[in-house]
XYZ file of C-alpha atoms in Angstrom:
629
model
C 0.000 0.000 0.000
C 0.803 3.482 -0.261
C 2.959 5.272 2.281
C 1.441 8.466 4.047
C 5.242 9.775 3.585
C 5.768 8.317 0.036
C 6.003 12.158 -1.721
C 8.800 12.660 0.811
C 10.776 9.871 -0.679
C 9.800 11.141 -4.365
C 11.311 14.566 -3.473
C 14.884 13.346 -2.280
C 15.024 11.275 -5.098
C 14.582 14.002 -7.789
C 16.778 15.907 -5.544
C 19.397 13.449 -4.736
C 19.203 12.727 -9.199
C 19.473 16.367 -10.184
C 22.301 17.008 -7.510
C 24.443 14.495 -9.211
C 23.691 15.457 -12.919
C 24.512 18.917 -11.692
C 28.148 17.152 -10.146
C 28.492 15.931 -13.608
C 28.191 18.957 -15.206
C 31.228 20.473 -12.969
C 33.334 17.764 -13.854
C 32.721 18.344 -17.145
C 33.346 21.804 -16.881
C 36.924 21.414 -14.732
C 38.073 19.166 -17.486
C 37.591 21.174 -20.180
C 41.625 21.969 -21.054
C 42.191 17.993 -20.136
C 44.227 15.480 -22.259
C 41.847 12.560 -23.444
C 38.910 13.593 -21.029
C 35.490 12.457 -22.631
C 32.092 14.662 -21.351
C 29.924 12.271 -19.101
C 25.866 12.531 -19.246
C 23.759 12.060 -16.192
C 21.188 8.944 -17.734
C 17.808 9.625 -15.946
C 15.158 6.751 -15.453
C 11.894 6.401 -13.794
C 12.497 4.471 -10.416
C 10.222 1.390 -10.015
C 6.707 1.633 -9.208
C 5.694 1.392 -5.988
C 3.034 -1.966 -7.312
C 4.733 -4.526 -9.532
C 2.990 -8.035 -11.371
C 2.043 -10.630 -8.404
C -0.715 -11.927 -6.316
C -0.222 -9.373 -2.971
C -0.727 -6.738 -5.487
C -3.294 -4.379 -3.932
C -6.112 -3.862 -5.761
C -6.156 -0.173 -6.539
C -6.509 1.129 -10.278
C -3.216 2.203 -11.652
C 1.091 2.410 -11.077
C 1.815 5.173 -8.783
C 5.242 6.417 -9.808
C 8.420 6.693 -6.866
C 10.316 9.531 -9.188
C 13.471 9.165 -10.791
C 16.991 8.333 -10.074
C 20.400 8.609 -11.984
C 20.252 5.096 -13.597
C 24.058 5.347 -14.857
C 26.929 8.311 -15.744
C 27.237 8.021 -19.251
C 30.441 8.652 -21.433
C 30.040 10.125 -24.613
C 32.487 8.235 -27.175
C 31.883 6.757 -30.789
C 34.011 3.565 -31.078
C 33.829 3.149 -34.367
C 35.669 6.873 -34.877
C 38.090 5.663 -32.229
C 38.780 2.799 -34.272
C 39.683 4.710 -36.976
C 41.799 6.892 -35.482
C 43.596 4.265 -33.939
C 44.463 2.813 -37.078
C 45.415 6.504 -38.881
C 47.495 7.517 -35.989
C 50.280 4.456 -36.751
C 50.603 6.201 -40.175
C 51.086 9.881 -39.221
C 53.426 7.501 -36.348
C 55.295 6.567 -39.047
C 55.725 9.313 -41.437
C 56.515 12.096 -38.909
C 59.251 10.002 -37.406
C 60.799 9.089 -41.419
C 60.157 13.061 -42.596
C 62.217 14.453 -39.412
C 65.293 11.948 -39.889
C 64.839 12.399 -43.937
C 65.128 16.385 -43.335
C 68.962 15.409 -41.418
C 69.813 13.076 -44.217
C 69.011 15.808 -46.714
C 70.993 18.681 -44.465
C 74.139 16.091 -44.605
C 73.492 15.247 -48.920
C 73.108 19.080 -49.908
C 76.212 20.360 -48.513
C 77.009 23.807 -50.350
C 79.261 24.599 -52.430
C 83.309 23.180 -52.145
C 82.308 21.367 -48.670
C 80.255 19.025 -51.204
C 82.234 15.452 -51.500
C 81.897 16.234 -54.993
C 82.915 19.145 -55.386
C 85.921 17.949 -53.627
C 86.627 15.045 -55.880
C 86.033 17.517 -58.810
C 89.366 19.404 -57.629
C 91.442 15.828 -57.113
C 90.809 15.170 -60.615
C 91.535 18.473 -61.480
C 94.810 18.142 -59.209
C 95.508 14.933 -61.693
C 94.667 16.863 -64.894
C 97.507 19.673 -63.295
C 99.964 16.994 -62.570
C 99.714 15.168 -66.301
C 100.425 18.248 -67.656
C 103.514 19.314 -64.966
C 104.413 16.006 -64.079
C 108.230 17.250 -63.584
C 107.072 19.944 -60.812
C 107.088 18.241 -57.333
C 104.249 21.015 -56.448
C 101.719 19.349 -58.418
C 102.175 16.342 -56.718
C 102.353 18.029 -53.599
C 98.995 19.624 -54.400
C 97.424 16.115 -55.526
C 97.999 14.685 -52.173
C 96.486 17.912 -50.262
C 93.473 17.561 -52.267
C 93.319 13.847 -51.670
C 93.395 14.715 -47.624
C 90.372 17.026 -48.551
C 88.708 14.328 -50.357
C 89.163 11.713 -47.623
C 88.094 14.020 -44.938
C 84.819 15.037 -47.120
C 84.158 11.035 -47.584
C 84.762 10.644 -43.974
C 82.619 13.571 -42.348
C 79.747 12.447 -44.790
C 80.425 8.455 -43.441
C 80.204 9.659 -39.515
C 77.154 11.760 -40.462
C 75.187 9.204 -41.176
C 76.669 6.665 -38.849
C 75.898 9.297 -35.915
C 72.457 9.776 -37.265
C 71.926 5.905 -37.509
C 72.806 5.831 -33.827
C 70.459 8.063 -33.129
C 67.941 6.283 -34.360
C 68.702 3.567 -32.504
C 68.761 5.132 -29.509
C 65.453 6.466 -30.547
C 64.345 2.701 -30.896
C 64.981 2.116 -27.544
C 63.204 4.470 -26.318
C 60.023 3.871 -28.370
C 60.701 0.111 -27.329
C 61.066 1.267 -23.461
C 57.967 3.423 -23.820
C 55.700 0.636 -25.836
C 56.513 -1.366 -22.819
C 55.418 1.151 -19.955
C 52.038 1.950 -22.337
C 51.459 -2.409 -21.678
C 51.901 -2.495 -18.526
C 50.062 0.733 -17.415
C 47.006 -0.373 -19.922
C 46.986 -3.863 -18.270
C 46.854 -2.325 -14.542
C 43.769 0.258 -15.692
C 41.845 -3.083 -17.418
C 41.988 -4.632 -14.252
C 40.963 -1.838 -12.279
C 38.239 -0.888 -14.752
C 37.144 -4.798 -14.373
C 36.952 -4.210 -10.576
C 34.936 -1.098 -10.726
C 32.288 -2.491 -13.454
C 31.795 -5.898 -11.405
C 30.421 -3.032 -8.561
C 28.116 -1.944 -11.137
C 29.713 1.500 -11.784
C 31.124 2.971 -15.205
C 34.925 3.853 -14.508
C 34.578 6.569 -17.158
C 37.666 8.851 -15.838
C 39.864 5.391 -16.177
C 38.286 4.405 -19.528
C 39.278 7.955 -20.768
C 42.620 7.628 -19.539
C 43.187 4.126 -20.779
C 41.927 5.564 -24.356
C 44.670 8.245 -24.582
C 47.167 5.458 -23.955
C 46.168 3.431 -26.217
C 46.262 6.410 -28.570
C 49.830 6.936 -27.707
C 50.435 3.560 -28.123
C 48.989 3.605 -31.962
C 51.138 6.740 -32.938
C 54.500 4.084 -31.844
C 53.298 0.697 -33.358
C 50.139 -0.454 -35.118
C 47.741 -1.761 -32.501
C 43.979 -3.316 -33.207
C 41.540 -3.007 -30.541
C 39.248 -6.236 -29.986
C 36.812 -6.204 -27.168
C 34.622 -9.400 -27.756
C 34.282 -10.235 -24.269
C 32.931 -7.300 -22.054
C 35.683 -8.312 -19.291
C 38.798 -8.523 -21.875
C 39.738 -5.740 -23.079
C 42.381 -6.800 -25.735
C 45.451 -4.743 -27.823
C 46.998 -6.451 -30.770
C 49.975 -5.262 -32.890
C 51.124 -7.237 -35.921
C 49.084 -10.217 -35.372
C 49.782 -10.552 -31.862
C 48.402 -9.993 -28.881
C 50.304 -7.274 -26.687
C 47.736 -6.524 -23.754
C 45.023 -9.349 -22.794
C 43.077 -8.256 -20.020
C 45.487 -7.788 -16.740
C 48.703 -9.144 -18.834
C 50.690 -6.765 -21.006
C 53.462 -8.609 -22.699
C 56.827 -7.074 -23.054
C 59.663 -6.803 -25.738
C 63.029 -6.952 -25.281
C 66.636 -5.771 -27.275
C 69.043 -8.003 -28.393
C 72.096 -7.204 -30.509
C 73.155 -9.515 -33.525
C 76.353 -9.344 -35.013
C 74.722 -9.427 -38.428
C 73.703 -6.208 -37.908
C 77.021 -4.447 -36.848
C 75.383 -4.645 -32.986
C 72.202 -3.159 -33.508
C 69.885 -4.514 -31.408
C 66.623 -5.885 -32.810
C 63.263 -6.279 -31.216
C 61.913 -9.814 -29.155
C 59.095 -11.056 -27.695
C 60.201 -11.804 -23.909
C 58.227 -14.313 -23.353
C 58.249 -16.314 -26.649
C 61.859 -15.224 -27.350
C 60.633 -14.776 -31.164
C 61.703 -11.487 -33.167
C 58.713 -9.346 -34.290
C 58.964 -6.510 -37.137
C 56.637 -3.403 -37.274
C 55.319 -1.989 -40.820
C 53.945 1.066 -39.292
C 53.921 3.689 -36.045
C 57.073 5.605 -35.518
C 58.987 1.956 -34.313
C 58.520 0.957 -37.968
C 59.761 4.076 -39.480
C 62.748 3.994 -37.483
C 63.759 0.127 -38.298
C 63.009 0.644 -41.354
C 65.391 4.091 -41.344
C 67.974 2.419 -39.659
C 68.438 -1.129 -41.345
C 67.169 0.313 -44.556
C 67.483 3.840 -46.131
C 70.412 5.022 -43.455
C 72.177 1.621 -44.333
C 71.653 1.833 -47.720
C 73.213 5.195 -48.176
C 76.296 4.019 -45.957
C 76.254 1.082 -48.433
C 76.395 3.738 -51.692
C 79.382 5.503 -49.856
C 81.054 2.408 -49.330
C 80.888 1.469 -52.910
C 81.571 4.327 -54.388
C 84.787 4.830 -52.107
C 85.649 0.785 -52.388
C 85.751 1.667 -56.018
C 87.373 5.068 -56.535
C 90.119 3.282 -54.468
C 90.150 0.646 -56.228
C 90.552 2.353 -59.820
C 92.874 5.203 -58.156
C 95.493 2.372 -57.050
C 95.199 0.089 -60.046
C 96.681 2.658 -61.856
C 99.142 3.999 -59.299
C 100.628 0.523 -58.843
C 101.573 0.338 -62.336
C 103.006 3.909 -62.910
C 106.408 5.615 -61.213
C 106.878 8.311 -59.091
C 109.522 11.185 -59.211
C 112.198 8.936 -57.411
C 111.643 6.094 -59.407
C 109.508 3.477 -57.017
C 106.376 1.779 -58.309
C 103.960 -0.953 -57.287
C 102.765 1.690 -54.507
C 99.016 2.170 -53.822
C 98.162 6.386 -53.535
C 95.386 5.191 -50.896
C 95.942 2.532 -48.747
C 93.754 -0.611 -48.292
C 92.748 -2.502 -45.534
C 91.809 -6.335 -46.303
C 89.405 -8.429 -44.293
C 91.600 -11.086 -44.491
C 95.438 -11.313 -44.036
C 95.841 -14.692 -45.717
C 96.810 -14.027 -49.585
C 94.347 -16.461 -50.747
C 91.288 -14.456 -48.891
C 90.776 -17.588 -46.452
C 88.642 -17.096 -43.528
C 87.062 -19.036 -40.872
C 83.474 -17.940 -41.013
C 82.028 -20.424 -38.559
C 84.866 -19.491 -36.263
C 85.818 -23.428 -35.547
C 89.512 -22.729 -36.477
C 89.193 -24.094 -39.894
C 89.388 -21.668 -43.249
C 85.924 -22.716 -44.851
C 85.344 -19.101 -46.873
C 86.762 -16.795 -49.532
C 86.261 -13.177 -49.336
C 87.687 -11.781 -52.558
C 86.482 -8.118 -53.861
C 87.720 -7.782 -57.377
C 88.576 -10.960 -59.952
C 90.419 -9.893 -63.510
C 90.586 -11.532 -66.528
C 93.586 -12.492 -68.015
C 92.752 -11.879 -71.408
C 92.007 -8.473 -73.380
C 89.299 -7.906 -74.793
C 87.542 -5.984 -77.592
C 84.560 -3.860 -76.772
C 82.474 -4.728 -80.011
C 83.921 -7.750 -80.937
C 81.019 -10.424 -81.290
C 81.454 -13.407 -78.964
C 80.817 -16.348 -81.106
C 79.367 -19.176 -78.756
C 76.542 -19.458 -76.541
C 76.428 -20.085 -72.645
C 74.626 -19.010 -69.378
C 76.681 -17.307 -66.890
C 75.774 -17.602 -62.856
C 76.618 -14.889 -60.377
C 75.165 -14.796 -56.373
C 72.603 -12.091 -55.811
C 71.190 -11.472 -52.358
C 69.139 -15.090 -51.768
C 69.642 -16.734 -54.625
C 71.833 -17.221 -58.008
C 70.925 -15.213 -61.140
C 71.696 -16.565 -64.455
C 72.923 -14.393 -67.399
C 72.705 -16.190 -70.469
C 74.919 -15.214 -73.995
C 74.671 -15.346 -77.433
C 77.036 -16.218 -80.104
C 76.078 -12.853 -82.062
C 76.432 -11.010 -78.430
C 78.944 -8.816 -78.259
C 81.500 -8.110 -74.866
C 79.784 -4.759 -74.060
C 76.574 -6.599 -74.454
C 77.599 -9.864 -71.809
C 78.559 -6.588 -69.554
C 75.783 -4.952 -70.070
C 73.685 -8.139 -69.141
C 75.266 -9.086 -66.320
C 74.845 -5.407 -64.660
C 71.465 -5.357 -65.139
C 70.732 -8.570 -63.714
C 70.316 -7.757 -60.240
C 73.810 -9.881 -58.830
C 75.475 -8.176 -56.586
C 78.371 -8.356 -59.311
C 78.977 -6.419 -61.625
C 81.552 -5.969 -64.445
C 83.443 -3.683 -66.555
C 86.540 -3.721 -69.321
C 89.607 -2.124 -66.962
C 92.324 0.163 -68.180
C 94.342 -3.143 -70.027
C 91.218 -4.279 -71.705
C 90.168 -7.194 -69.624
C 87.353 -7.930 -67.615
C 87.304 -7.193 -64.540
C 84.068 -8.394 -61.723
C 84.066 -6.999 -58.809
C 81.675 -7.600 -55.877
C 78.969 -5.015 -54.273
C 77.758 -3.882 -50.993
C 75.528 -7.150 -49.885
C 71.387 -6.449 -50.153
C 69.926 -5.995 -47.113
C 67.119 -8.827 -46.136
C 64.236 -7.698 -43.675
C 66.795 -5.199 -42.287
C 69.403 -7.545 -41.982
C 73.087 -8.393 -43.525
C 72.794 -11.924 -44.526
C 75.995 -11.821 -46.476
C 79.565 -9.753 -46.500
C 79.966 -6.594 -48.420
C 82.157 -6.804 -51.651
C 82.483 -10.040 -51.446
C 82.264 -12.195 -55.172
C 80.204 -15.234 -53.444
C 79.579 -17.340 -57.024
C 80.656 -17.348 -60.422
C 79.621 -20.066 -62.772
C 79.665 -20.361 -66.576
C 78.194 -22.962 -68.603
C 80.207 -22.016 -71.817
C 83.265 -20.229 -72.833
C 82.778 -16.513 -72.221
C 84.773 -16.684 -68.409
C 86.522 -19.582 -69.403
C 88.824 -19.491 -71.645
C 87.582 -16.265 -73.764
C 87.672 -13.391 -71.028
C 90.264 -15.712 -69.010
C 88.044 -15.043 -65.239
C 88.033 -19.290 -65.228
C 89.816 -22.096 -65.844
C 86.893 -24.487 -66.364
C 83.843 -24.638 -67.803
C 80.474 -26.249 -66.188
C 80.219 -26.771 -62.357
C 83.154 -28.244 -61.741
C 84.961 -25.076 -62.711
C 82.891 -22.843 -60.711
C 83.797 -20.727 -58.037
C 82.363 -20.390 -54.591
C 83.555 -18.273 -51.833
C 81.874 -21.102 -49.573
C 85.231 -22.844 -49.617
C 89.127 -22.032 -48.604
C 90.969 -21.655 -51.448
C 88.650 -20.859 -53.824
C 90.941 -18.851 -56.120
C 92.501 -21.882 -57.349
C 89.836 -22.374 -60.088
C 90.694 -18.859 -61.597
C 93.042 -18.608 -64.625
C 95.294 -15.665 -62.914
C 97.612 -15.434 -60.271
C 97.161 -13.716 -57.354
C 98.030 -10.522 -59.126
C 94.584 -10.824 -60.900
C 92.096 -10.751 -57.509
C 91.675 -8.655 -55.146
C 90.491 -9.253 -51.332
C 87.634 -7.970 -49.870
C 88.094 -5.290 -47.790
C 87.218 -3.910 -44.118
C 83.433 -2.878 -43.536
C 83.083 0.470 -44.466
C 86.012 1.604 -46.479
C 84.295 5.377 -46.528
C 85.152 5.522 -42.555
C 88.557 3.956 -43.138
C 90.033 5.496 -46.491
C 93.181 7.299 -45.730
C 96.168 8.986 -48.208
C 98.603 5.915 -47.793
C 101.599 7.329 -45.162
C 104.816 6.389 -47.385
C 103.061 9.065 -49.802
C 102.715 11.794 -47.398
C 105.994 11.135 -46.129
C 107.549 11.419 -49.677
C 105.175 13.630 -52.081
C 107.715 12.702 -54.861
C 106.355 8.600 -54.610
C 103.282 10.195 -56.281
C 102.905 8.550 -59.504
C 102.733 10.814 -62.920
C 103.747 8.555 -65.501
C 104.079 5.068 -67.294
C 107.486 3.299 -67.339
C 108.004 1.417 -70.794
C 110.353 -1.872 -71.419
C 111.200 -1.929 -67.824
C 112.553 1.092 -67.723
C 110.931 3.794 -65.007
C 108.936 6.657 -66.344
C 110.584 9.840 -67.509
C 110.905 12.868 -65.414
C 108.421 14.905 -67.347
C 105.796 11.918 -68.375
C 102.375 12.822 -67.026
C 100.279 9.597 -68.897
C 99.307 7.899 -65.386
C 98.766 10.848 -63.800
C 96.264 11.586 -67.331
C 94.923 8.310 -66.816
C 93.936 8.826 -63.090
C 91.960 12.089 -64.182
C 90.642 10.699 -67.230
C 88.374 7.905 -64.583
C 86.314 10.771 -63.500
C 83.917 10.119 -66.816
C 84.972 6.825 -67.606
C 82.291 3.646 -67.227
C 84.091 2.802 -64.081
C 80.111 0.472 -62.665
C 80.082 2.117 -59.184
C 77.395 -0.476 -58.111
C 75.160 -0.420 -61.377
C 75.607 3.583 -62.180
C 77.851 3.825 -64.904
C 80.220 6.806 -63.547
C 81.098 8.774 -60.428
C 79.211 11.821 -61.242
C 76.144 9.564 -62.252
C 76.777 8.277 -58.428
C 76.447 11.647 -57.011
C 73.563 13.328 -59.089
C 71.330 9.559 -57.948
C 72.258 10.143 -54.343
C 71.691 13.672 -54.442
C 68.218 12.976 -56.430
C 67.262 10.412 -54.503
C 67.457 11.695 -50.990
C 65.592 14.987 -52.278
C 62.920 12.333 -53.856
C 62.689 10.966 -49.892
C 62.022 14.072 -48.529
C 59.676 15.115 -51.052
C 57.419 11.845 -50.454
C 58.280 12.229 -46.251
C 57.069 15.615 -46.468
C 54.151 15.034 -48.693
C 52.788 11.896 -46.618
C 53.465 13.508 -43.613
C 51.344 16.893 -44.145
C 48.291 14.563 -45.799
C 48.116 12.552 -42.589
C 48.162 15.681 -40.118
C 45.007 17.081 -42.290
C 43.447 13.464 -41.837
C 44.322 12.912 -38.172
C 43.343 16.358 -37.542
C 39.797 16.014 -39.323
C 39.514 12.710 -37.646
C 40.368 14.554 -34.125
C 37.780 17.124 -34.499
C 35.321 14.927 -35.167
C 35.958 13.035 -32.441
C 36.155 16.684 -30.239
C 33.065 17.767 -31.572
C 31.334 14.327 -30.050
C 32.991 13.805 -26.762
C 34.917 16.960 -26.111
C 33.161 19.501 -23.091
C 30.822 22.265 -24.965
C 30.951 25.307 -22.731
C 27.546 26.696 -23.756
C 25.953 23.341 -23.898
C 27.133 22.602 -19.864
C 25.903 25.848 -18.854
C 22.669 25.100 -19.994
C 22.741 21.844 -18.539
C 23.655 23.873 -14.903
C 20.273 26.154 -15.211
C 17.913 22.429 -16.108
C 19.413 20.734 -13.079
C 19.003 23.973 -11.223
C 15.732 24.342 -11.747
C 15.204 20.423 -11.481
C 16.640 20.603 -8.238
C 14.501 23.649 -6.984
C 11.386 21.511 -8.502
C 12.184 18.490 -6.391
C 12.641 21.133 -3.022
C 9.758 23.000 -3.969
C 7.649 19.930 -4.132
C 9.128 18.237 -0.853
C 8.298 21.918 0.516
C 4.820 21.157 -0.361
C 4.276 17.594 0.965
C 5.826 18.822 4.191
C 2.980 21.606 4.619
C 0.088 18.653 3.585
C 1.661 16.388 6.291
C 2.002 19.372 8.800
C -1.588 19.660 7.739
C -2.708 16.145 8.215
C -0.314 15.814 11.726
C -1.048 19.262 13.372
C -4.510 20.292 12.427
C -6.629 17.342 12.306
C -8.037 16.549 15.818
C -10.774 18.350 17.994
């Protein structure tokens, strides 16, 4: 039955109901400026009737209403936006990390003016051009070696450039990697909090909100999925795997491999298994620094392996001023010190490799002659063996031709004697790793006459005659002596290329000129030093670009192709993530206007609910105090 007091009870309720919407409101309004913060709605519902369905039901016509109550605090938030921002933000992750280390890789590429590495090799070959023409003057060679210091210095300043900016990526890795695993384990100790709180019945909207913004920090850093099939899970996958499940948030670890030159790579801790990111900033980084950092370093390297190379080829073979030949102008630094290029590569104390750089023919050849024979010709690219195959109308430049363009990491040329000379490339980098040595010839293989025989590389046709650096000794099968290899050098000649001492010790051991018969050069003859200048347009193959100025206008064109693209991508995803934010404010973010209006309704809800409870308490004062005799 009906309580004499029952209007009492309806006017704390609506009292008690607008009194908390109205708390809402101010903690809507005190959060405006706040990080993440979603704006929470008051849900009102009708409290139950005072008669409900059953058999003790009195009989009296009608539900009498008990007034209304707060039934839950709601947050305002559209998951399916959230989603989608989610998976945007691992983009602009990614390209605002690549376009701010692009921008340093461009700063180091476009040096000005006669600090350019180019423009300082311009002036050594102009130093050589000087010298052919005053080869008698011990000035000129005085001045070839200054600018050769100049060079080496440019080479070297652009090599620790990027090495220092690689390490700073690294170290940037670590941090992301340190920071992924705080966002786990804080998002894992707010899921189990939040579970606590919603087993009590309550909506932990402040947690929610602040579990959303970490997860949104989280998505800028790797590329996360949210999946929430189970209203008690609440799980966060990246790259197919599950990172936070419920209460557990999974960690990564750093370990260095040697493959890598000590940079660490990325582990599950618990499963021990390596995982690789496509996206977020963690996956522009990798990718920077075991891809487009690395493969610059790797385009230095080759083009300094090889001006080296060509510069003491001919050096060896001239004289200088006080009659001594056979000396290199830069000096080189082997992998190896056995003269075969044996090495123990599984480190059990047994030579099992060959690391040779450079293999000549013994044979001279004409450019245009036509070949006359048929054959396929195997070379080692990065995981596999490419075959070139040859014609009998072919002619040489066309079997050179062919074998640059086939992808090997060999490639070939005609040297200054006519013969042909292979030479090994920086190795290609798979999923961010070295699997195999720089400039190091890992396979050649002919099935016909072209290497053996004709170009004089091999002594034997077929696989028997092949070579393979997977065994000691492997120069045995070549036709030449050991005059006609080369071994592979140190990693990273660019950091390690250096004006050979006994030169700067004795400018006249500079090479000008070509002894003939035996006899040392003359005084006055200026050919070598000629033939030194003359390789700055000559089809020396740095890699597969045909010539060192075709080595510096790709670099230079490429890196400014990088940053275009960096800066491009990276200006389309802040107008995407910022439409995709404003959406998202204009939804959940605090409206000022729209609070304040909210404040006067409770207001006057509230004074309603007293006004009424006012009124009751005069009727009861009524019925108590002035009903009687």
């Amino acid at each position: 039955m009906t309580s004499t007091f029952m209007g009492l009870e309806i006017g704390k309720r609506g009292i008690q109901a607008h009194q908390k919407a109205q708390a809402v409101t101010g903690h809507n309004l005190n959060n405006l400026e706040t990080k993440g913060y979603s704006r929470q709605r008051a849900e009102f519902s009708a409290f139950e009737p005072i008669y409900l369905p059953g058999l003790n039901r009195a009989e009296t016509p009608g539900q009498i209403g008990q007034g209304v109550v707060v039934e839950r605090i709601e947050r305002i938030r559209d998951q399916l936006l959230d989603k989608r921002i989610i998976a945007q933000a691992s983009e602009l992750g990614y390209w605002t990390a690549r376009d701010r280390y692009i921008s340093e890789m461009e700063q180091l590429h476009l040096v000005p003016g006669l600090n350019s590495v180019k423009s300082k090799m311009d002036s050594f070959w102009d130093g050589w051009q000087e010298l052919s023409q005053h080869a008698a003057d011990t000035e000129f060679r005085t001045a070839v070696i200054e600018r050769g210091k100049t060079l080496v210095d440019g080479i070297h300043n652009h090599f620790s450039g990027l090495r220092r900016l690689q390490d700073q990526v690294d170290s940037d890795i670590q941090m992301n990697v340190s920071r992924v695993n705080d966002l786990s384990r804080q998002i894992a100790a707010l899921n189990g909090d939040i579970q606590r709180i919603k087993a009590q019945g309550d909506n932990p909207n402040d947690l929610m909100d602040r579990r959303d913004l970490l997860v949104d920090e989280l998505s800028t850093i790797i590329d996360v999925t949210i999946n929430q099939k189970d209203p008690d899970e609440y799980m966060v996958h990246t790259s197919g795997h599950i990172l936070v499940q419920g209460q557990t948030g999974r960690q990564f670890e750093m370990r260095k491999d040697i493959d890598s030159e000590g940079f660490a790579h990325i582990f599950w801790k618990d499963t021990r298994n390596e995982i690789v990111f496509a996206k977020g900033s963690l996956g522009a980084l990798l990718e920077l620094r075991d891809g487009t950092i690395e493969f610059e370093i790797q385009n230095l390297d080759n083009m300094t392996m090889n001006f080296t190379d060509l510069v003491n080829e001919i050096h060896r073979s001239a004289y200088g001023a006080n009659g001594m030949t056979g000396l290199n102008f830069f000096s080189e630094y082997p992998f190896v010190t056995n003269v075969n290029g044996n090495y123990d590569r599984s480190g059990d104390g047994v030579f099992d490799s060959s690391y040779i750089y450079r293999i000549n023919g013994t044979n001279k050849l004409e450019p245009q002659a036509q070949i006359g024979f048929d054959g396929v010709i195997t070379l080692s690219a990065s995981d596999r063996q490419v075959q070139v195959p040859y014609y009998s109308t072919d002619t040489v430049t066309d079997v050179i031709t062919r074998i640059n363009n086939s992808g090997a990491e060999v490639v070939a040329r005609l040297n200054r004697e006519g013969s042909l000379s292979l030479k090994g490339t920086p190795a290609d980098l798979v999923a961010g790793q070295r699997v195999n040595p720089d400039f190091v010839i890992r396979h050649v293989e002919d099935s016909g006459y072209f290497l053996a025989g004709y170009a004089g590389i091999l002594q034997q046709s077929g696989a028997e005659g092949a070579y393979s650096w997977t065994q000691a000794d492997a120069v045995a099968v070549l036709a030449g002596g050991a005059e006609n290899y080369a071994l592979a050098p140190i990693a990273h000649p660019s950091g390690w290329i250096e004006v050979n001492p006994s030169i700067l010790k004795d400018p006249t051991s500079v090479a000008a000129g070509f002894g003939y018969n035996g006899n040392p050069a003359n005084p006055g003859n200026g050919d070598a030093a000629a033939a030194i200048a003359s390789i700055r347009n000559t089809q020396v193959m740095v890699g597969r670009l045909a010539t060192f100025d075709d080595y510096f206008a790709d670099s230079t064109g490429r890196i400014a192709l990088l940053g275009e693209q960096s800066g491009i991508n990276r200006a389309t995803q802040d107008v995407m993530m910022k439409d995709l934010y404003d959406r998202r404010q204009s939804i959940s973010g605090v409206n000022i206007d729209e609070e304040l209006s909210n404040m006067i309704r409770y207001q006057h809800g509230y004074n309603a609910s007293a006004r009424f409870i006012t009124t009751v308490n005069s009727m009861l004062d009524t019925l108590i105090n002035r009903m009687g005799v």
